[in-house]
PDB file of C-alpha atoms in Angstrom:
ATOM      1  CA  UNK S   1      25.952  39.798  16.480  1.00 30.00           C
ATOM      2  CA  UNK S   2      29.146  37.795  15.956  1.00 33.00           C
ATOM      3  CA  UNK S   3      31.792  39.573  14.050  1.00 34.00           C
ATOM      4  CA  UNK S   4      32.377  36.157  12.465  1.00 36.00           C
ATOM      5  CA  UNK S   5      28.889  36.559  10.922  1.00 36.00           C
ATOM      6  CA  UNK S   6      29.974  39.523   8.718  1.00 36.00           C
ATOM      7  CA  UNK S   7      32.377  40.302   6.074  1.00 40.00           C
ATOM      8  CA  UNK S   8      33.124  43.084   3.704  1.00 37.00           C
ATOM      9  CA  UNK S   9      33.455  42.156  -0.076  1.00 40.00           C
ATOM     10  CA  UNK S  10      33.974  44.640  -2.912  1.00 40.00           C
ATOM     11  CA  UNK S  11      31.884  47.753  -2.776  1.00 42.00           C
ATOM     12  CA  UNK S  12      29.297  46.098  -0.536  1.00 46.00           C
ATOM     13  CA  UNK S  13      29.107  47.147   3.184  1.00 50.00           C
ATOM     14  CA  UNK S  14      29.346  44.361   5.699  1.00 73.00           C
ATOM     15  CA  UNK S  15      27.300  41.482   4.425  1.00 83.00           C
ATOM     16  CA  UNK S  16      25.170  39.479   6.993  1.00 89.00           C
ATOM     17  CA  UNK S  17      26.770  35.933   6.312  1.00 94.00           C
ATOM     18  CA  UNK S  18      25.336  33.108   8.302  1.00 95.00           C
ATOM     19  CA  UNK S  19      27.310  29.777   8.414  1.00 96.00           C
ATOM     20  CA  UNK S  20      25.373  26.571   8.909  1.00 97.00           C
ATOM     21  CA  UNK S  21      26.084  22.875   8.458  1.00 97.00           C
ATOM     22  CA  UNK S  22      23.293  21.050   6.608  1.00 98.00           C
ATOM     23  CA  UNK S  23      22.499  17.340   6.915  1.00 98.00           C
ATOM     24  CA  UNK S  24      24.328  17.119  10.191  1.00 97.00           C
ATOM     25  CA  UNK S  25      24.155  13.867  12.123  1.00 94.00           C
ATOM     26  CA  UNK S  26      23.477  13.895  15.829  1.00 88.00           C
ATOM     27  CA  UNK S  27      24.865  17.522  16.286  1.00 89.00           C
ATOM     28  CA  UNK S  28      28.129  17.079  14.362  1.00 93.00           C
ATOM     29  CA  UNK S  29      29.154  16.814  10.763  1.00 96.00           C
ATOM     30  CA  UNK S  30      27.158  17.977   7.929  1.00 97.00           C
ATOM     31  CA  UNK S  31      28.094  20.156   5.006  1.00 97.00           C
ATOM     32  CA  UNK S  32      28.828  23.898   5.770  1.00 97.00           C
ATOM     33  CA  UNK S  33      27.066  26.532   3.633  1.00 97.00           C
ATOM     34  CA  UNK S  34      27.010  30.268   3.656  1.00 97.00           C
ATOM     35  CA  UNK S  35      23.540  31.893   3.796  1.00 97.00           C
ATOM     36  CA  UNK S  36      23.247  35.552   2.827  1.00 97.00           C
ATOM     37  CA  UNK S  37      19.859  37.065   3.199  1.00 97.00           C
ATOM     38  CA  UNK S  38      19.451  40.773   1.676  1.00 96.00           C
ATOM     39  CA  UNK S  39      16.745  42.950   0.535  1.00 95.00           C
ATOM     40  CA  UNK S  40      18.125  42.672  -3.026  1.00 96.00           C
ATOM     41  CA  UNK S  41      20.638  40.412  -4.644  1.00 96.00           C
ATOM     42  CA  UNK S  42      23.950  42.059  -5.481  1.00 95.00           C
ATOM     43  CA  UNK S  43      25.517  41.765  -9.094  1.00 95.00           C
ATOM     44  CA  UNK S  44      26.758  38.176 -10.050  1.00 96.00           C
ATOM     45  CA  UNK S  45      30.452  38.920  -9.668  1.00 95.00           C
ATOM     46  CA  UNK S  46      30.107  40.272  -6.213  1.00 95.00           C
ATOM     47  CA  UNK S  47      28.138  37.107  -5.064  1.00 96.00           C
ATOM     48  CA  UNK S  48      30.805  35.085  -6.774  1.00 96.00           C
ATOM     49  CA  UNK S  49      33.522  36.950  -4.943  1.00 95.00           C
ATOM     50  CA  UNK S  50      31.621  36.387  -1.595  1.00 95.00           C
ATOM     51  CA  UNK S  51      31.395  32.750  -2.295  1.00 95.00           C
ATOM     52  CA  UNK S  52      35.092  32.464  -3.013  1.00 95.00           C
ATOM     53  CA  UNK S  53      35.988  34.211   0.019  1.00 93.00           C
ATOM     54  CA  UNK S  54      33.805  32.080   2.368  1.00 93.00           C
ATOM     55  CA  UNK S  55      35.238  29.068   0.653  1.00 93.00           C
ATOM     56  CA  UNK S  56      32.441  26.646   1.292  1.00 95.00           C
ATOM     57  CA  UNK S  57      31.253  24.365  -1.424  1.00 93.00           C
ATOM     58  CA  UNK S  58      28.212  26.646  -1.900  1.00 96.00           C
ATOM     59  CA  UNK S  59      26.795  29.922  -0.594  1.00 97.00           C
ATOM     60  CA  UNK S  60      23.182  30.740  -1.087  1.00 98.00           C
ATOM     61  CA  UNK S  61      21.898  34.277  -1.552  1.00 98.00           C
ATOM     62  CA  UNK S  62      18.365  35.271  -0.960  1.00 98.00           C
ATOM     63  CA  UNK S  63      16.077  38.298  -1.392  1.00 98.00           C
ATOM     64  CA  UNK S  64      12.265  38.459  -0.844  1.00 97.00           C
ATOM     65  CA  UNK S  65      10.046  39.055  -3.800  1.00 95.00           C
ATOM     66  CA  UNK S  66       6.462  38.961  -3.934  1.00 92.00           C
ATOM     67  CA  UNK S  67       5.129  35.729  -1.896  1.00 92.00           C
ATOM     68  CA  UNK S  68       8.612  34.148  -1.970  1.00 97.00           C
ATOM     69  CA  UNK S  69      12.399  34.367  -2.326  1.00 98.00           C
ATOM     70  CA  UNK S  70      14.634  35.089  -5.186  1.00 98.00           C
ATOM     71  CA  UNK S  71      17.516  32.595  -4.603  1.00 98.00           C
ATOM     72  CA  UNK S  72      20.977  31.992  -6.438  1.00 98.00           C
ATOM     73  CA  UNK S  73      23.814  29.585  -5.372  1.00 97.00           C
ATOM     74  CA  UNK S  74      27.546  30.038  -6.006  1.00 97.00           C
ATOM     75  CA  UNK S  75      30.437  27.709  -5.513  1.00 94.00           C
ATOM     76  CA  UNK S  76      33.955  29.089  -4.978  1.00 94.00           C
ATOM     77  CA  UNK S  77      34.415  28.862  -8.843  1.00 92.00           C
ATOM     78  CA  UNK S  78      31.073  28.986 -10.423  1.00 92.00           C
ATOM     79  CA  UNK S  79      27.448  29.654 -10.183  1.00 95.00           C
ATOM     80  CA  UNK S  80      25.404  26.519  -9.959  1.00 93.00           C
ATOM     81  CA  UNK S  81      21.598  26.133 -10.721  1.00 93.00           C
ATOM     82  CA  UNK S  82      20.654  24.410  -7.640  1.00 95.00           C
ATOM     83  CA  UNK S  83      22.335  23.268  -4.387  1.00 96.00           C
ATOM     84  CA  UNK S  84      20.340  21.088  -2.022  1.00 96.00           C
ATOM     85  CA  UNK S  85      22.636  21.514   1.254  1.00 97.00           C
ATOM     86  CA  UNK S  86      22.593  25.340   0.963  1.00 98.00           C
ATOM     87  CA  UNK S  87      18.807  25.306   0.359  1.00 98.00           C
ATOM     88  CA  UNK S  88      18.398  23.161   3.551  1.00 98.00           C
ATOM     89  CA  UNK S  89      20.642  25.756   5.360  1.00 98.00           C
ATOM     90  CA  UNK S  90      18.389  28.427   3.950  1.00 98.00           C
ATOM     91  CA  UNK S  91      15.378  26.961   5.111  1.00 98.00           C
ATOM     92  CA  UNK S  92      16.784  26.770   8.645  1.00 97.00           C
ATOM     93  CA  UNK S  93      17.849  30.429   8.515  1.00 97.00           C
ATOM     94  CA  UNK S  94      14.438  31.584   7.268  1.00 97.00           C
ATOM     95  CA  UNK S  95      12.559  29.446   9.946  1.00 97.00           C
ATOM     96  CA  UNK S  96      14.800  30.999  12.612  1.00 95.00           C
ATOM     97  CA  UNK S  97      13.998  34.411  11.488  1.00 95.00           C
ATOM     98  CA  UNK S  98      10.318  34.075  10.310  1.00 96.00           C
ATOM     99  CA  UNK S  99       9.060  31.138  11.953  1.00 96.00           C
ATOM    100  CA  UNK S 100       8.226  27.516  10.911  1.00 97.00           C
ATOM    101  CA  UNK S 101       6.550  27.546   7.487  1.00 96.00           C
ATOM    102  CA  UNK S 102       6.964  26.702   3.983  1.00 97.00           C
ATOM    103  CA  UNK S 103       9.048  29.274   1.816  1.00 98.00           C
ATOM    104  CA  UNK S 104       8.625  29.360  -1.879  1.00 98.00           C
ATOM    105  CA  UNK S 105      12.083  29.973  -3.694  1.00 98.00           C
ATOM    106  CA  UNK S 106      12.636  31.057  -7.330  1.00 97.00           C
ATOM    107  CA  UNK S 107      15.818  29.680  -8.706  1.00 97.00           C
ATOM    108  CA  UNK S 108      17.500  30.484 -11.913  1.00 96.00           C
ATOM    109  CA  UNK S 109      15.737  27.665 -13.883  1.00 92.00           C
ATOM    110  CA  UNK S 110      12.974  26.367 -11.417  1.00 93.00           C
ATOM    111  CA  UNK S 111      10.674  27.130  -8.498  1.00 95.00           C
ATOM    112  CA  UNK S 112      10.836  24.839  -5.399  1.00 97.00           C
ATOM    113  CA  UNK S 113       9.940  25.002  -1.781  1.00 97.00           C
ATOM    114  CA  UNK S 114      11.821  24.580   1.522  1.00 98.00           C
ATOM    115  CA  UNK S 115      10.393  24.467   4.864  1.00 97.00           C
ATOM    116  CA  UNK S 116      12.224  24.683   8.292  1.00 97.00           C
ATOM    117  CA  UNK S 117      11.223  23.974  11.877  1.00 97.00           C
ATOM    118  CA  UNK S 118      12.594  23.253  15.306  1.00 95.00           C
ATOM    119  CA  UNK S 119      12.085  19.941  17.217  1.00 94.00           C
ATOM    120  CA  UNK S 120      13.468  19.102  20.649  1.00 92.00           C
ATOM    121  CA  UNK S 121      16.062  21.858  20.300  1.00 90.00           C
ATOM    122  CA  UNK S 122      17.265  20.634  16.859  1.00 93.00           C
ATOM    123  CA  UNK S 123      16.505  22.686  13.632  1.00 96.00           C
ATOM    124  CA  UNK S 124      15.556  20.698  10.768  1.00 97.00           C
ATOM    125  CA  UNK S 125      14.457  21.501   7.095  1.00 98.00           C
ATOM    126  CA  UNK S 126      13.169  19.766   3.999  1.00 98.00           C
ATOM    127  CA  UNK S 127      13.182  20.728   0.495  1.00 98.00           C
ATOM    128  CA  UNK S 128      11.181  19.581  -2.520  1.00 97.00           C
ATOM    129  CA  UNK S 129      13.453  19.423  -5.675  1.00 96.00           C
ATOM    130  CA  UNK S 130      12.656  20.332  -9.189  1.00 95.00           C
ATOM    131  CA  UNK S 131      11.180  17.365 -11.270  1.00 94.00           C
ATOM    132  CA  UNK S 132      13.786  14.509 -11.376  1.00 95.00           C
ATOM    133  CA  UNK S 133      14.921  13.177 -14.524  1.00 96.00           C
ATOM    134  CA  UNK S 134      17.644  10.709 -15.625  1.00 97.00           C
ATOM    135  CA  UNK S 135      19.042   9.140 -18.768  1.00 97.00           C
ATOM    136  CA  UNK S 136      21.740   6.192 -19.203  1.00 98.00           C
ATOM    137  CA  UNK S 137      25.265   7.490 -19.148  1.00 98.00           C
ATOM    138  CA  UNK S 138      27.136   7.097 -22.509  1.00 98.00           C
ATOM    139  CA  UNK S 139      29.636   4.341 -22.708  1.00 98.00           C
ATOM    140  CA  UNK S 140      32.368   7.077 -23.420  1.00 98.00           C
ATOM    141  CA  UNK S 141      31.359   9.115 -20.110  1.00 98.00           C
ATOM    142  CA  UNK S 142      31.251   5.795 -18.062  1.00 98.00           C
ATOM    143  CA  UNK S 143      34.703   4.701 -19.321  1.00 98.00           C
ATOM    144  CA  UNK S 144      36.194   8.109 -18.595  1.00 98.00           C
ATOM    145  CA  UNK S 145      34.738   8.249 -15.134  1.00 98.00           C
ATOM    146  CA  UNK S 146      35.855   4.790 -14.236  1.00 98.00           C
ATOM    147  CA  UNK S 147      39.341   5.736 -15.416  1.00 98.00           C
ATOM    148  CA  UNK S 148      39.247   8.955 -13.463  1.00 98.00           C
ATOM    149  CA  UNK S 149      38.454   7.140 -10.113  1.00 98.00           C
ATOM    150  CA  UNK S 150      40.648   4.060 -10.921  1.00 98.00           C
ATOM    151  CA  UNK S 151      37.671   1.801 -11.282  1.00 98.00           C
ATOM    152  CA  UNK S 152      36.734  -0.853 -13.690  1.00 96.00           C
ATOM    153  CA  UNK S 153      33.413  -2.246 -14.797  1.00 97.00           C
ATOM    154  CA  UNK S 154      33.669  -5.137 -12.356  1.00 98.00           C
ATOM    155  CA  UNK S 155      33.323  -2.663  -9.562  1.00 98.00           C
ATOM    156  CA  UNK S 156      30.028  -1.475 -10.546  1.00 98.00           C
ATOM    157  CA  UNK S 157      26.825  -2.768  -9.127  1.00 98.00           C
ATOM    158  CA  UNK S 158      24.704  -3.951 -12.197  1.00 98.00           C
ATOM    159  CA  UNK S 159      21.276  -3.264 -10.431  1.00 98.00           C
ATOM    160  CA  UNK S 160      22.014   0.503 -10.721  1.00 98.00           C
ATOM    161  CA  UNK S 161      23.410   1.124 -14.237  1.00 98.00           C
ATOM    162  CA  UNK S 162      25.587   4.411 -14.640  1.00 98.00           C
ATOM    163  CA  UNK S 163      23.250   7.295 -15.309  1.00 98.00           C
ATOM    164  CA  UNK S 164      23.101  11.028 -15.715  1.00 98.00           C
ATOM    165  CA  UNK S 165      20.583  12.233 -13.181  1.00 98.00           C
ATOM    166  CA  UNK S 166      19.126  15.639 -12.618  1.00 97.00           C
ATOM    167  CA  UNK S 167      16.801  17.169 -10.009  1.00 96.00           C
ATOM    168  CA  UNK S 168      17.923  20.768 -10.515  1.00 94.00           C
ATOM    169  CA  UNK S 169      21.533  20.051 -11.479  1.00 94.00           C
ATOM    170  CA  UNK S 170      23.025  17.136 -13.398  1.00 96.00           C
ATOM    171  CA  UNK S 171      25.060  14.344 -11.582  1.00 98.00           C
ATOM    172  CA  UNK S 172      26.731  11.173 -12.831  1.00 98.00           C
ATOM    173  CA  UNK S 173      25.766   8.347 -10.659  1.00 98.00           C
ATOM    174  CA  UNK S 174      28.214   5.278 -10.389  1.00 98.00           C
ATOM    175  CA  UNK S 175      26.849   2.543  -8.011  1.00 98.00           C
ATOM    176  CA  UNK S 176      29.601   0.279  -6.614  1.00 98.00           C
ATOM    177  CA  UNK S 177      29.309  -3.220  -5.328  1.00 98.00           C
ATOM    178  CA  UNK S 178      31.468  -2.681  -2.291  1.00 98.00           C
ATOM    179  CA  UNK S 179      31.792  -0.309   0.588  1.00 98.00           C
ATOM    180  CA  UNK S 180      35.454  -0.756   0.816  1.00 98.00           C
ATOM    181  CA  UNK S 181      35.958   0.423  -2.624  1.00 98.00           C
ATOM    182  CA  UNK S 182      33.972   3.446  -2.132  1.00 98.00           C
ATOM    183  CA  UNK S 183      35.971   4.262   0.942  1.00 98.00           C
ATOM    184  CA  UNK S 184      39.238   4.082  -1.080  1.00 97.00           C
ATOM    185  CA  UNK S 185      38.088   6.402  -3.747  1.00 97.00           C
ATOM    186  CA  UNK S 186      40.441   9.030  -4.966  1.00 98.00           C
ATOM    187  CA  UNK S 187      40.949  11.113  -8.172  1.00 98.00           C
ATOM    188  CA  UNK S 188      43.033  13.643  -9.750  1.00 98.00           C
ATOM    189  CA  UNK S 189      41.386  17.046  -9.355  1.00 98.00           C
ATOM    190  CA  UNK S 190      42.393  18.672 -12.506  1.00 98.00           C
ATOM    191  CA  UNK S 191      41.389  15.684 -14.605  1.00 98.00           C
ATOM    192  CA  UNK S 192      38.026  15.462 -12.809  1.00 98.00           C
ATOM    193  CA  UNK S 193      37.300  19.121 -13.443  1.00 97.00           C
ATOM    194  CA  UNK S 194      37.950  18.772 -17.166  1.00 98.00           C
ATOM    195  CA  UNK S 195      35.827  15.672 -17.342  1.00 98.00           C
ATOM    196  CA  UNK S 196      33.062  17.474 -15.446  1.00 98.00           C
ATOM    197  CA  UNK S 197      33.164  20.528 -17.724  1.00 97.00           C
ATOM    198  CA  UNK S 198      33.369  18.433 -20.806  1.00 97.00           C
ATOM    199  CA  UNK S 199      30.322  16.357 -19.830  1.00 97.00           C
ATOM    200  CA  UNK S 200      28.356  19.170 -18.231  1.00 96.00           C
ATOM    201  CA  UNK S 201      28.282  17.192 -14.943  1.00 96.00           C
ATOM    202  CA  UNK S 202      27.863  19.280 -11.724  1.00 95.00           C
ATOM    203  CA  UNK S 203      28.903  16.368  -9.526  1.00 97.00           C
ATOM    204  CA  UNK S 204      29.915  12.759  -9.503  1.00 98.00           C
ATOM    205  CA  UNK S 205      27.578  10.796  -7.244  1.00 98.00           C
ATOM    206  CA  UNK S 206      29.432   7.627  -6.216  1.00 98.00           C
ATOM    207  CA  UNK S 207      27.210   5.258  -4.243  1.00 98.00           C
ATOM    208  CA  UNK S 208      26.994   1.985  -2.628  1.00 98.00           C
ATOM    209  CA  UNK S 209      23.681   0.284  -1.544  1.00 98.00           C
ATOM    210  CA  UNK S 210      23.621  -1.373   1.823  1.00 98.00           C
ATOM    211  CA  UNK S 211      20.327  -3.177   1.577  1.00 96.00           C
ATOM    212  CA  UNK S 212      17.459  -1.431  -0.315  1.00 97.00           C
ATOM    213  CA  UNK S 213      16.819   1.677   1.756  1.00 98.00           C
ATOM    214  CA  UNK S 214      20.336   2.850   2.900  1.00 98.00           C
ATOM    215  CA  UNK S 215      23.076   4.187   0.598  1.00 98.00           C
ATOM    216  CA  UNK S 216      26.537   5.269   1.267  1.00 98.00           C
ATOM    217  CA  UNK S 217      27.657   8.115  -0.974  1.00 98.00           C
ATOM    218  CA  UNK S 218      30.757  10.152  -1.977  1.00 98.00           C
ATOM    219  CA  UNK S 219      30.445  13.227  -4.000  1.00 98.00           C
ATOM    220  CA  UNK S 220      33.510  14.812  -5.890  1.00 98.00           C
ATOM    221  CA  UNK S 221      32.457  18.373  -7.026  1.00 96.00           C
ATOM    222  CA  UNK S 222      35.517  19.542  -9.074  1.00 96.00           C
ATOM    223  CA  UNK S 223      33.245  21.535 -11.388  1.00 94.00           C
ATOM    224  CA  UNK S 224      32.801  24.132  -8.520  1.00 92.00           C
ATOM    225  CA  UNK S 225      36.343  23.974  -7.231  1.00 92.00           C
ATOM    226  CA  UNK S 226      35.630  21.484  -4.360  1.00 94.00           C
ATOM    227  CA  UNK S 227      37.349  18.078  -4.157  1.00 97.00           C
ATOM    228  CA  UNK S 228      34.463  16.465  -2.355  1.00 97.00           C
ATOM    229  CA  UNK S 229      31.334  17.523  -0.567  1.00 95.00           C
ATOM    230  CA  UNK S 230      30.286  15.891   2.754  1.00 97.00           C
ATOM    231  CA  UNK S 231      26.498  16.169   1.962  1.00 97.00           C
ATOM    232  CA  UNK S 232      24.840  16.917  -1.363  1.00 96.00           C
ATOM    233  CA  UNK S 233      20.965  17.218  -1.231  1.00 97.00           C
ATOM    234  CA  UNK S 234      20.755  17.874  -4.954  1.00 96.00           C
ATOM    235  CA  UNK S 235      22.520  14.604  -5.791  1.00 97.00           C
ATOM    236  CA  UNK S 236      20.397  12.722  -3.337  1.00 98.00           C
ATOM    237  CA  UNK S 237      17.253  13.972  -4.704  1.00 98.00           C
ATOM    238  CA  UNK S 238      18.417  13.055  -8.307  1.00 97.00           C
ATOM    239  CA  UNK S 239      19.383   9.702  -6.996  1.00 98.00           C
ATOM    240  CA  UNK S 240      15.952   9.188  -5.595  1.00 98.00           C
ATOM    241  CA  UNK S 241      14.218  10.140  -8.763  1.00 97.00           C
ATOM    242  CA  UNK S 242      16.601   7.595 -10.598  1.00 98.00           C
ATOM    243  CA  UNK S 243      15.726   4.785  -8.053  1.00 98.00           C
ATOM    244  CA  UNK S 244      12.144   5.494  -8.572  1.00 97.00           C
ATOM    245  CA  UNK S 245      12.443   5.341 -12.489  1.00 96.00           C
ATOM    246  CA  UNK S 246      14.265   1.934 -12.559  1.00 97.00           C
ATOM    247  CA  UNK S 247      11.875   0.398 -10.111  1.00 97.00           C
ATOM    248  CA  UNK S 248      14.303  -0.013  -7.063  1.00 98.00           C
ATOM    249  CA  UNK S 249      12.601  -1.192  -3.928  1.00 97.00           C
ATOM    250  CA  UNK S 250      13.003   1.801  -1.904  1.00 97.00           C
ATOM    251  CA  UNK S 251       9.742   1.391   0.133  1.00 96.00           C
ATOM    252  CA  UNK S 252       8.860   5.045  -0.261  1.00 97.00           C
ATOM    253  CA  UNK S 253      12.261   6.453   0.729  1.00 98.00           C
ATOM    254  CA  UNK S 254      15.865   5.994   1.396  1.00 98.00           C
ATOM    255  CA  UNK S 255      18.762   7.213   3.789  1.00 98.00           C
ATOM    256  CA  UNK S 256      21.930   8.559   2.400  1.00 98.00           C
ATOM    257  CA  UNK S 257      25.064   8.424   4.521  1.00 98.00           C
ATOM    258  CA  UNK S 258      27.681  10.743   3.161  1.00 98.00           C
ATOM    259  CA  UNK S 259      30.855  12.447   4.445  1.00 97.00           C
ATOM    260  CA  UNK S 260      31.836   9.412   6.603  1.00 96.00           C
ATOM    261  CA  UNK S 261      35.021   8.848   4.719  1.00 96.00           C
ATOM    262  CA  UNK S 262      35.925  12.631   5.134  1.00 96.00           C
ATOM    263  CA  UNK S 263      35.371  12.602   9.007  1.00 95.00           C
ATOM    264  CA  UNK S 264      32.188  14.721   8.380  1.00 96.00           C
ATOM    265  CA  UNK S 265      29.337  12.278   8.921  1.00 96.00           C
ATOM    266  CA  UNK S 266      26.179  13.419   7.293  1.00 98.00           C
ATOM    267  CA  UNK S 267      22.571  11.911   6.978  1.00 98.00           C
ATOM    268  CA  UNK S 268      20.015  12.918   4.362  1.00 98.00           C
ATOM    269  CA  UNK S 269      16.520  11.369   4.288  1.00 98.00           C
ATOM    270  CA  UNK S 270      15.015  11.086   0.841  1.00 98.00           C
ATOM    271  CA  UNK S 271      11.196  10.538   0.466  1.00 98.00           C
ATOM    272  CA  UNK S 272      10.321   9.087  -2.928  1.00 97.00           C
ATOM    273  CA  UNK S 273       6.737   9.401  -4.051  1.00 94.00           C
ATOM    274  CA  UNK S 274       5.233   7.347  -6.924  1.00 93.00           C
ATOM    275  CA  UNK S 275       4.663  10.308  -9.310  1.00 90.00           C
ATOM    276  CA  UNK S 276       7.493  10.602 -11.836  1.00 89.00           C
ATOM    277  CA  UNK S 277       6.463  14.164 -12.552  1.00 86.00           C
ATOM    278  CA  UNK S 278       7.015  15.403  -9.135  1.00 88.00           C
ATOM    279  CA  UNK S 279      10.243  16.488  -7.219  1.00 93.00           C
ATOM    280  CA  UNK S 280      11.824  14.515  -4.552  1.00 96.00           C
ATOM    281  CA  UNK S 281      11.758  15.674  -0.822  1.00 98.00           C
ATOM    282  CA  UNK S 282      15.135  15.667   0.869  1.00 98.00           C
ATOM    283  CA  UNK S 283      15.342  16.443   4.613  1.00 98.00           C
ATOM    284  CA  UNK S 284      17.846  16.772   7.508  1.00 98.00           C
ATOM    285  CA  UNK S 285      19.356  18.149  10.481  1.00 98.00           C
ATOM    286  CA  UNK S 286      20.914  21.849  10.514  1.00 98.00           C
ATOM    287  CA  UNK S 287      23.390  23.247  12.976  1.00 96.00           C
ATOM    288  CA  UNK S 288      25.030  26.774  13.232  1.00 95.00           C
ATOM    289  CA  UNK S 289      28.584  27.075  12.931  1.00 94.00           C
ATOM    290  CA  UNK S 290      28.772  30.521  14.097  1.00 73.00           C
ATOM    291  CA  UNK S 291      26.228  32.665  15.916  1.00 59.00           C
ATOM    292  CA  UNK S 292      23.176  33.531  13.595  1.00 46.00           C
ATOM    293  CA  UNK S 293      23.192  37.103  12.370  1.00 44.00           C
ATOM    294  CA  UNK S 294      20.494  39.156  14.226  1.00 36.00           C
ATOM    295  CA  UNK S 295      20.231  41.782  11.571  1.00 35.00           C
TER     296      UNK S 295
END
């Protein structure tokens, strides 16, 4: 077992921490996540301390219960209700330990599934999110977000109006007309965190449509203490649900390319079924960043 796969935090003995990158593209990139599988979950403050020490945008903690797993997610500065990329990493870790199958997960506020499998030497995983909902963003929130990112109304794609979307966690969607404008995106972190807290927004999902079935995305996450995420499964699921609601011609699914402007290319596949009451399936590749813990 790799020494890098274990760390001591607070009163816990050495924890089995696995490090994986979810939604990798061709064996590189992806979004790093910590995965900690235990017999029972430790207290919240200890999980928060572990997540802060690891420093990834999220670390997921899981413990077996009945016919599934109790799961909680922690960013460096806060617990989050649901994290897509950490769930994908968890699915790969569980499949590597227990074999390819569908795993039932009980979150703080929802129950979901994730499955993991291997194909041609590559590990893959897919989650089905909580039910996706959306509502128009208020003019005040839209104006504040445009100001934060030095955008104006003319930069927005009128086909995809600003909205607060949710498939386990809330995200503000701003769709831009031009890829170049997305690539140039910057913001003040403290101002972004203040706006996210005030508006109860987990991330800002800034996207640009390349045709009807491919989206480029950037995902600032100041709420959790992270400037930007290179791959965000929860935001991709929520975007899929929103596109379904507005009648976007998605043809049953979209591909989201994220992390390109960070040098961490990531690829997320979003399957969009017709039933508004159902969650959204998001899948992708997973790669280990360190030797998996054998414990």
